XYZ file of C-alpha atoms in Angstrom:
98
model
C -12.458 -4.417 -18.121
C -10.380 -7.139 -19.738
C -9.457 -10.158 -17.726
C -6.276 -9.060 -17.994
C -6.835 -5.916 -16.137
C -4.596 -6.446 -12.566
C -1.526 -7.011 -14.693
C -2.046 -3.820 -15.953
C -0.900 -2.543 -12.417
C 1.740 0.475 -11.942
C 3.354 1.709 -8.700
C 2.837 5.104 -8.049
C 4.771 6.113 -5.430
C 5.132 5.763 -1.156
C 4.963 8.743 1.543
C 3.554 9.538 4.843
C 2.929 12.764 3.672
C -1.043 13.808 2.931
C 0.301 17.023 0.542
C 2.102 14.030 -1.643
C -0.778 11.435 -2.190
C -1.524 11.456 -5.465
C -4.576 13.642 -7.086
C -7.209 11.952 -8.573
C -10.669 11.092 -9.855
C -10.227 7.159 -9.243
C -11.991 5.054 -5.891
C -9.482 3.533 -3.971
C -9.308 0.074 -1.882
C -6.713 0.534 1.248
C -5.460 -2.844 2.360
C -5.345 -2.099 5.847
C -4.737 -5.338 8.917
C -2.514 -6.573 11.610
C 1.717 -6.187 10.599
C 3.216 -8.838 7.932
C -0.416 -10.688 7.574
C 0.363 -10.271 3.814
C -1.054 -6.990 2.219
C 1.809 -6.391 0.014
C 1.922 -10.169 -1.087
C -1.859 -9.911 -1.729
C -1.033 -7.420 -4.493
C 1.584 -9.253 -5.721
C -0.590 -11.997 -5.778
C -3.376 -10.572 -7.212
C -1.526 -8.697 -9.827
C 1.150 -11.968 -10.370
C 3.928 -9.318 -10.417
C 6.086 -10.884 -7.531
C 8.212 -7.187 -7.134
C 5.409 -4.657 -6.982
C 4.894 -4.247 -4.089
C 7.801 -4.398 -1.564
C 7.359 -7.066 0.892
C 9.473 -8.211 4.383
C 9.457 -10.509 6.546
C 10.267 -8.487 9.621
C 6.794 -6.710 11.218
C 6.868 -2.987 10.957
C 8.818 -2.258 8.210
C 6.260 -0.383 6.044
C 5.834 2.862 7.331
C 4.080 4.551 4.987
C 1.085 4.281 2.250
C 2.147 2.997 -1.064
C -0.298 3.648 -3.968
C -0.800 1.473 -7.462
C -2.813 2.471 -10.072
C -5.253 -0.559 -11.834
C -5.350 0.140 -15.271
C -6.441 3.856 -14.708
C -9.743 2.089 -13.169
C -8.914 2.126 -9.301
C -6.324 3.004 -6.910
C -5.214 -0.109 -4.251
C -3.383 1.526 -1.306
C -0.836 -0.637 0.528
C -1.009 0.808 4.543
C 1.340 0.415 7.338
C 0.580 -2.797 9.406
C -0.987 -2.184 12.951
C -0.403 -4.125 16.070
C 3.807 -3.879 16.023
C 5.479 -0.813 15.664
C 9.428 -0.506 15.988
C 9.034 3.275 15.511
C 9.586 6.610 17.362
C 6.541 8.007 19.096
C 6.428 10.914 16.612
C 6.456 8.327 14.044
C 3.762 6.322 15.400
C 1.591 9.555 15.949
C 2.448 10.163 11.809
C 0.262 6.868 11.490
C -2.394 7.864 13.115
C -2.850 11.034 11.318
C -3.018 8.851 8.091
């Protein structure tokens, strides 16, 4: 790998659906904490692309996983924040089955 190799970081795409995560060979890193502690902006920060991954300031909004590929070497998945949840109860039982 190049030192280079975060920038070469692609969004992939976001669902709450298991049948839709993407199929591959690849190990993964889930950046998983407490709502709006800063996952998104960690791979934003880490990949110094300010608009990869969606970010908001009010708790809660991400409700599903988003998945980036690193230069075809690893997946980082982006989860829903725990701890706040301004969801339905069938929604919140959706994140649990992730």
């Amino acid at each position: 790998m190049n030192d280079n190799f975060l920038k070469n970081t692609n969004y992939l795409l976001t669902t709450s659906q298991v049948e839709k995560f993407p199929e591959h060979e690849m190990k993964e890193i889930l950046l998983l904490g407490r709502s709006n502690v800063g996952k998104s902006t960690f791979i934003n920060t880490i990949t110094n692309n300010s608009k990869l991954a969606h970010i908001s300031s009010t708790p809660g909004k991400t409700k599903a996983l988003s998945f980036f590929n690193v230069d075809n070497s690893f997946m980082l998945v982006d989860a829903p924040g725990y701890g706040y949840a301004k969801v339905s109860k069938d929604q919140k039982w959706r994140h649990e089955k992730l």
